[in-house]
Short mmCIF file of C-alpha atoms and ligand atoms in Angstrom, two decimals:
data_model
loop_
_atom_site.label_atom_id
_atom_site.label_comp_id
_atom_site.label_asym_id
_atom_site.label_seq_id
_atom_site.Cartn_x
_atom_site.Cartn_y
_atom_site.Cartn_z
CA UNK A 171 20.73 -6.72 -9.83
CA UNK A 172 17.96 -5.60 -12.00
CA UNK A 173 14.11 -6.95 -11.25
CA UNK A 174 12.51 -8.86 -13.82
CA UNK A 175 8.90 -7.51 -12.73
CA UNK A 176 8.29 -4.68 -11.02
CA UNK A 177 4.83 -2.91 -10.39
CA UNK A 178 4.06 -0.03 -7.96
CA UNK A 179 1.13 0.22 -6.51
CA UNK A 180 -0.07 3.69 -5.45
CA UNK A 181 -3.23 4.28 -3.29
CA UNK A 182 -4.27 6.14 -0.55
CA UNK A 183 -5.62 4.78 3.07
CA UNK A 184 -9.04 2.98 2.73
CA UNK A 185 -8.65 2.89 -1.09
CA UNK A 186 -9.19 -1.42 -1.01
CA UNK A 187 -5.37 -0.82 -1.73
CA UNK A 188 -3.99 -4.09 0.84
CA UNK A 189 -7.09 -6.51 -1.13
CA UNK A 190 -5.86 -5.61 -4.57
CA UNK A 191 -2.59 -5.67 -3.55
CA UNK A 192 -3.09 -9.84 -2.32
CA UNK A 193 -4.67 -10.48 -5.66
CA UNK A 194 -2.38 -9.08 -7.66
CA UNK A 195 0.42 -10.71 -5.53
CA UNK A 196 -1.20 -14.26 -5.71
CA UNK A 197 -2.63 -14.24 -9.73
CA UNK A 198 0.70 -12.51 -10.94
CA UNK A 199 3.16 -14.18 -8.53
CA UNK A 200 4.78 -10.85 -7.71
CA UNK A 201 6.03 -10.68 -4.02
CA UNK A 202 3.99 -7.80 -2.05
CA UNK A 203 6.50 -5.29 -0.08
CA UNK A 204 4.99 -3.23 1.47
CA UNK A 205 7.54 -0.45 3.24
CA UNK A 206 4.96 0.36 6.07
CA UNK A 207 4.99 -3.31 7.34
CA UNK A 208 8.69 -3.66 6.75
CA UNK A 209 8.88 -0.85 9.22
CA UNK A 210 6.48 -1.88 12.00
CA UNK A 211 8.05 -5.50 11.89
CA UNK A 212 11.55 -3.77 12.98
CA UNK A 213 9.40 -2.21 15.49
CA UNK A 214 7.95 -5.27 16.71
CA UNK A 215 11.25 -7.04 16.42
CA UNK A 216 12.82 -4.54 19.09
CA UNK A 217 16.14 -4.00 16.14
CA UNK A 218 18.06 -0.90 16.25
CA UNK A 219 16.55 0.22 13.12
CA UNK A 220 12.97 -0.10 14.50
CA UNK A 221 13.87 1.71 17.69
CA UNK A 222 15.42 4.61 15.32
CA UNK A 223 12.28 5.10 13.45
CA UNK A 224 9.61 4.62 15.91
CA UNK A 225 9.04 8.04 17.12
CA UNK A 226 9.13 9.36 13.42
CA UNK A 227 6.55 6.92 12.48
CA UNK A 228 4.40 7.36 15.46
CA UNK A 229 4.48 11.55 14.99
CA UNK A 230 3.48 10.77 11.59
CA UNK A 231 6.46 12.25 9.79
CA UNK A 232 8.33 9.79 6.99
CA UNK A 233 11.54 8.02 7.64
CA UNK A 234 14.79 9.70 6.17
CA UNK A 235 15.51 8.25 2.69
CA UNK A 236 18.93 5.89 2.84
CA UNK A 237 17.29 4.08 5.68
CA UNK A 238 13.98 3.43 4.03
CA UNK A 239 16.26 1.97 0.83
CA UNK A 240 18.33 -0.05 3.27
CA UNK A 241 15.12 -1.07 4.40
CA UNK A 242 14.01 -2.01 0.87
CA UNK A 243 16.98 -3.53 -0.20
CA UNK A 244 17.33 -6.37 2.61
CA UNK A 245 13.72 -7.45 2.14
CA UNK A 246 14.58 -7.38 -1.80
CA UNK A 247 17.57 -9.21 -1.74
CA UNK A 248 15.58 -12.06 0.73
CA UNK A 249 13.46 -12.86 -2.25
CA UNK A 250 12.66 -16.10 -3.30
CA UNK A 251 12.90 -15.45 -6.96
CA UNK A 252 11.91 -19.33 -8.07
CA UNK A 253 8.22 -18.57 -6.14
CA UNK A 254 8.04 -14.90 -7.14
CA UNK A 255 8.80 -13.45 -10.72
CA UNK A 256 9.09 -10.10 -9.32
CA UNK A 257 7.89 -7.72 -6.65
CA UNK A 258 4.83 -5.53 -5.80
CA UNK A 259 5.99 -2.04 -4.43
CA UNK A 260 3.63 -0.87 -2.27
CA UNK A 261 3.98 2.34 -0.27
CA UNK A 262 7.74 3.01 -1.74
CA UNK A 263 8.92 5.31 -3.43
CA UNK A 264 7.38 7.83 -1.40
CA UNK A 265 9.61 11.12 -2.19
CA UNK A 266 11.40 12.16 -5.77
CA UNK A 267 14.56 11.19 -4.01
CA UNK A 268 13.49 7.67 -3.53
CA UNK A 269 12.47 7.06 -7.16
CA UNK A 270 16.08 8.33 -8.02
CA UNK A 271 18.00 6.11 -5.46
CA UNK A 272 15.62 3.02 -6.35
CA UNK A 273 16.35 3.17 -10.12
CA UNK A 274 19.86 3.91 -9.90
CA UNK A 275 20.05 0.79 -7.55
CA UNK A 276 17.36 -1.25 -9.21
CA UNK A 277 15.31 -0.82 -11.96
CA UNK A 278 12.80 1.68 -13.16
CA UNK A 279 9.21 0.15 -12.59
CA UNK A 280 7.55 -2.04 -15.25
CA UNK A 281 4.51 0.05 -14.40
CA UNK A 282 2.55 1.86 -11.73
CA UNK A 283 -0.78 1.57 -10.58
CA UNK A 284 -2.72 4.22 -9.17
CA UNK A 285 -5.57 2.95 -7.69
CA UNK A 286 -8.17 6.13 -7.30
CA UNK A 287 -10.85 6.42 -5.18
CA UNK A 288 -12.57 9.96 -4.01
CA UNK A 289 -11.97 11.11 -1.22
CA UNK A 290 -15.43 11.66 -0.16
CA UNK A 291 -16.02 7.52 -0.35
CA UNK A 292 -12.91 6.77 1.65
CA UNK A 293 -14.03 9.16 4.56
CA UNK A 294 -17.23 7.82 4.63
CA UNK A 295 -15.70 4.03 3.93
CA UNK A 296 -13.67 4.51 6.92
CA UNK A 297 -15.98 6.15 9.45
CA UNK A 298 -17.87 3.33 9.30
CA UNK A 299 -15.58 1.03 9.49
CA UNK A 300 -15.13 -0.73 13.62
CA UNK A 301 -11.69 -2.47 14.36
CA UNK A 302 -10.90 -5.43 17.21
CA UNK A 303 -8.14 -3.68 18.41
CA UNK A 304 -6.23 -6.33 19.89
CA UNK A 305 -6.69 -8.48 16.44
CA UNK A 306 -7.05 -5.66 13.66
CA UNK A 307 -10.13 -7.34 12.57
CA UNK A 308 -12.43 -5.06 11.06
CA UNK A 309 -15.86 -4.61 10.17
CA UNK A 310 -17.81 -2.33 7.92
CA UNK A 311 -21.13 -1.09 9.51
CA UNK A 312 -22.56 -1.04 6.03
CA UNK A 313 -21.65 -4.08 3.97
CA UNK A 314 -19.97 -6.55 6.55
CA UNK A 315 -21.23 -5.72 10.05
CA UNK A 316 -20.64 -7.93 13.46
CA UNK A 317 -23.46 -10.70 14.13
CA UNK A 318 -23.83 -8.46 17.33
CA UNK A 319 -24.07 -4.59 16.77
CA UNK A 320 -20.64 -2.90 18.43
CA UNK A 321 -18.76 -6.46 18.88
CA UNK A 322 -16.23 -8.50 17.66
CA UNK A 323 -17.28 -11.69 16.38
CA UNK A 324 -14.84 -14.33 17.81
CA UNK A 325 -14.10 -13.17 20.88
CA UNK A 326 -16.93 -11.00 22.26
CA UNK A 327 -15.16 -8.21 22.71
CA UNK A 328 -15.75 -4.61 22.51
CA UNK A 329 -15.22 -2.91 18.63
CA UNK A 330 -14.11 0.54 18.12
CA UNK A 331 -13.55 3.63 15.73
CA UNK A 332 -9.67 3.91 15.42
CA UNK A 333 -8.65 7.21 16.54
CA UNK A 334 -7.44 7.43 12.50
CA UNK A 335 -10.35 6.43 11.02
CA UNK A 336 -12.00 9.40 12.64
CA UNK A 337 -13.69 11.74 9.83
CA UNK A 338 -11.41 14.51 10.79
CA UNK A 339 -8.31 12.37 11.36
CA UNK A 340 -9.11 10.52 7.52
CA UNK A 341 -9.53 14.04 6.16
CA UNK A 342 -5.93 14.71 7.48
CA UNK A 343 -4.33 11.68 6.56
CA UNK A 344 -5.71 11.75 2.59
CA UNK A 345 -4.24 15.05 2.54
CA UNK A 346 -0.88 14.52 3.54
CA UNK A 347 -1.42 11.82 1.04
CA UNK A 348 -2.12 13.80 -1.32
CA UNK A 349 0.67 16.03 -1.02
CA UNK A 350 3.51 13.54 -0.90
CA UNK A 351 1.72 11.40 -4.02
CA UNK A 352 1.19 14.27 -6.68
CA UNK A 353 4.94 14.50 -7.43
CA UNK A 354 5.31 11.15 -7.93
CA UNK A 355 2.51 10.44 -9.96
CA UNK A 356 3.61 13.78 -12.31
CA UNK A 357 6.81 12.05 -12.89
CA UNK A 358 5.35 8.20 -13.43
CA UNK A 359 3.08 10.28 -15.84
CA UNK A 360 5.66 12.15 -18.15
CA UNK A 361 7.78 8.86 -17.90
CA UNK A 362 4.33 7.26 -19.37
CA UNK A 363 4.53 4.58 -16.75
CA UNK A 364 1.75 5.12 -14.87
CA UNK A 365 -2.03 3.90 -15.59
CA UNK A 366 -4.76 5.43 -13.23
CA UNK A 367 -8.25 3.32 -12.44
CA UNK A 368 -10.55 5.41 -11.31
CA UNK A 369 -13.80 3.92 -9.33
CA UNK A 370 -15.32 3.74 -6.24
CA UNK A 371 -15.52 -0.11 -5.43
CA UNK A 372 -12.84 -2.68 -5.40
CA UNK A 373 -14.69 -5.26 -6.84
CA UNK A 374 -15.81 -2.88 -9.94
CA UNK A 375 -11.59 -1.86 -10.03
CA UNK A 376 -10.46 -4.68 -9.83
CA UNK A 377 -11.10 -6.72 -12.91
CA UNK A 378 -10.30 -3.78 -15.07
CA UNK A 379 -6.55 -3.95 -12.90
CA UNK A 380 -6.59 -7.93 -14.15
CA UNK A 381 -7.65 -7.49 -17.75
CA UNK A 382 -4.76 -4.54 -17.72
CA UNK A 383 -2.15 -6.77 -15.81
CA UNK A 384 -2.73 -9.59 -18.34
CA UNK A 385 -2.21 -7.50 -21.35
CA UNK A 386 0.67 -5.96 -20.31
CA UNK A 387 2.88 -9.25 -19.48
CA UNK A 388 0.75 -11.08 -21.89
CA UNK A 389 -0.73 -13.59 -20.07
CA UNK A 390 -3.30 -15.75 -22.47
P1 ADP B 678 0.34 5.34 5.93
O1 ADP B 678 -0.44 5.02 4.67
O2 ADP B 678 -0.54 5.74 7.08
O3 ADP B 678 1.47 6.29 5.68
P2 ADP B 678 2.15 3.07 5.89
O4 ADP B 678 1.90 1.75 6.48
O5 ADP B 678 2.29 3.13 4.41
O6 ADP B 678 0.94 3.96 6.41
O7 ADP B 678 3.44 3.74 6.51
C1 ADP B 678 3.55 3.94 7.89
C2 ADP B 678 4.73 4.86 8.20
O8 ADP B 678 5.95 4.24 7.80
C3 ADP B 678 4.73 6.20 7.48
O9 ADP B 678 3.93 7.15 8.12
C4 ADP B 678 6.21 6.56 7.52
O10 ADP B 678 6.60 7.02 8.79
C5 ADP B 678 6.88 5.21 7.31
N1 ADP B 678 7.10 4.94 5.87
C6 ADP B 678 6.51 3.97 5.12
N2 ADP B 678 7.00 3.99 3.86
C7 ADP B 678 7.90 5.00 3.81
C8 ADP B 678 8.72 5.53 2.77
N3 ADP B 678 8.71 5.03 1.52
N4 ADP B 678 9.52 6.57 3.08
C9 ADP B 678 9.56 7.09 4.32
N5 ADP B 678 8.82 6.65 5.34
C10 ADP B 678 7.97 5.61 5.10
#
């Protein structure tokens, strides 16, 4: 089965990637898989496969490449393909390996996004950002704080830095990033697939991602 649209999205943590992501998934009706989620829902699920890959996800290292694809394929053959004309890659392919076993399985990508934000912004984006714990909901100190400094606005609870959002703990996290991404984005590059925006707000990035999407599938 080939895909008739296929985008990948590339972006580090904190980059706005999960907003653009919904937008794109909503205006261009391309279904949003994201491999981290597909992971932590086998998790959640208590399956085999989740129990297999929680330790590796929780020491941080990635998930060994035919189960990732097996992953990928059972969420891609679950698609509904009349509500969706294609699918949103987020997060996958993460090593050269994947991008061979994807395309020999599926399709090369239409295109892929980088979205790219420095590095500097996202550590300081992220250290101020406080997260309800039990809910996820988060708040930025700067641009979308609590009514009530250091709590969470529905329930009254306590808010908190994430252990990962921690300057030094960021720092680490966009450089692993940074490792695993260059190869991938070399070989998007030479294939001329890949389009970079560059910025450091989403809502700046973002309609220059629209205009782009809408000229490429030539949407009036
Ligand atoms: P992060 O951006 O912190 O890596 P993700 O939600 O994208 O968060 O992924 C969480 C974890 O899931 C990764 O650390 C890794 O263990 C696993 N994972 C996600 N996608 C892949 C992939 N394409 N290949 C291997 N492991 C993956």
């Amino acid at each position: 089965m080939s895909l008739k649209r296929c985008v990948l999205l590339i972006a580090a943590p904190g980059s706005g990637k999960s907003t653009i992501a919904k937008r794109i998934e909503r205006i261009y009706k391309l279904t949003h898989i994201c491999s981290g989620d597909l992971f932590r829902a086998h998790i959640a699920n208590g399956t085999d496969l989740g129990k297999q890959v929680e330790k590796i996800m929780s020491d941080g290292n990635l998930v060994d490449d035919d189960l990732t694809m097996q992953v990928l394929g059972d969420s891609l053959s679950k698609i509904n393909l009349k509500e969706y004309d294609g699918v949103l890659l987020d997060g996958i392919p993460r090593t050269l390996n994947q991008v061979e076993l994807f395309e020999r399985q599926w399709s090369a990508p239409n295109l892929v996004i980088n979205v790219d934000v420095p590095f500097t912004e996202i550590v300081n984006r992220l250290s101020n950002r406080l997260t309800h714990l039990p809910s996820g909901r988060v708040y930025n100190m700067d641009f979308d704080p609590p009514e009530v400094p250091g709590i969470d606005d529905v329930t009254g609870e306590k808010l908190q830095l994430r252990s990962d959002d921690k300057p030094e703990a960021v720092s680490n996290r966009l450089d692993n990033y940074e490792l695993i991404t260059q190869p991938i984005l070399k070989h998007y590059k030479d294939r001329q697939l890949l389009k970079v925006f560059s910025g450091t707000e989403t809502n700046v990035i973002w309609p220059e991602i629209d205009l782009f999407l809408k000229k490429h599938f030539k949407i009036a």
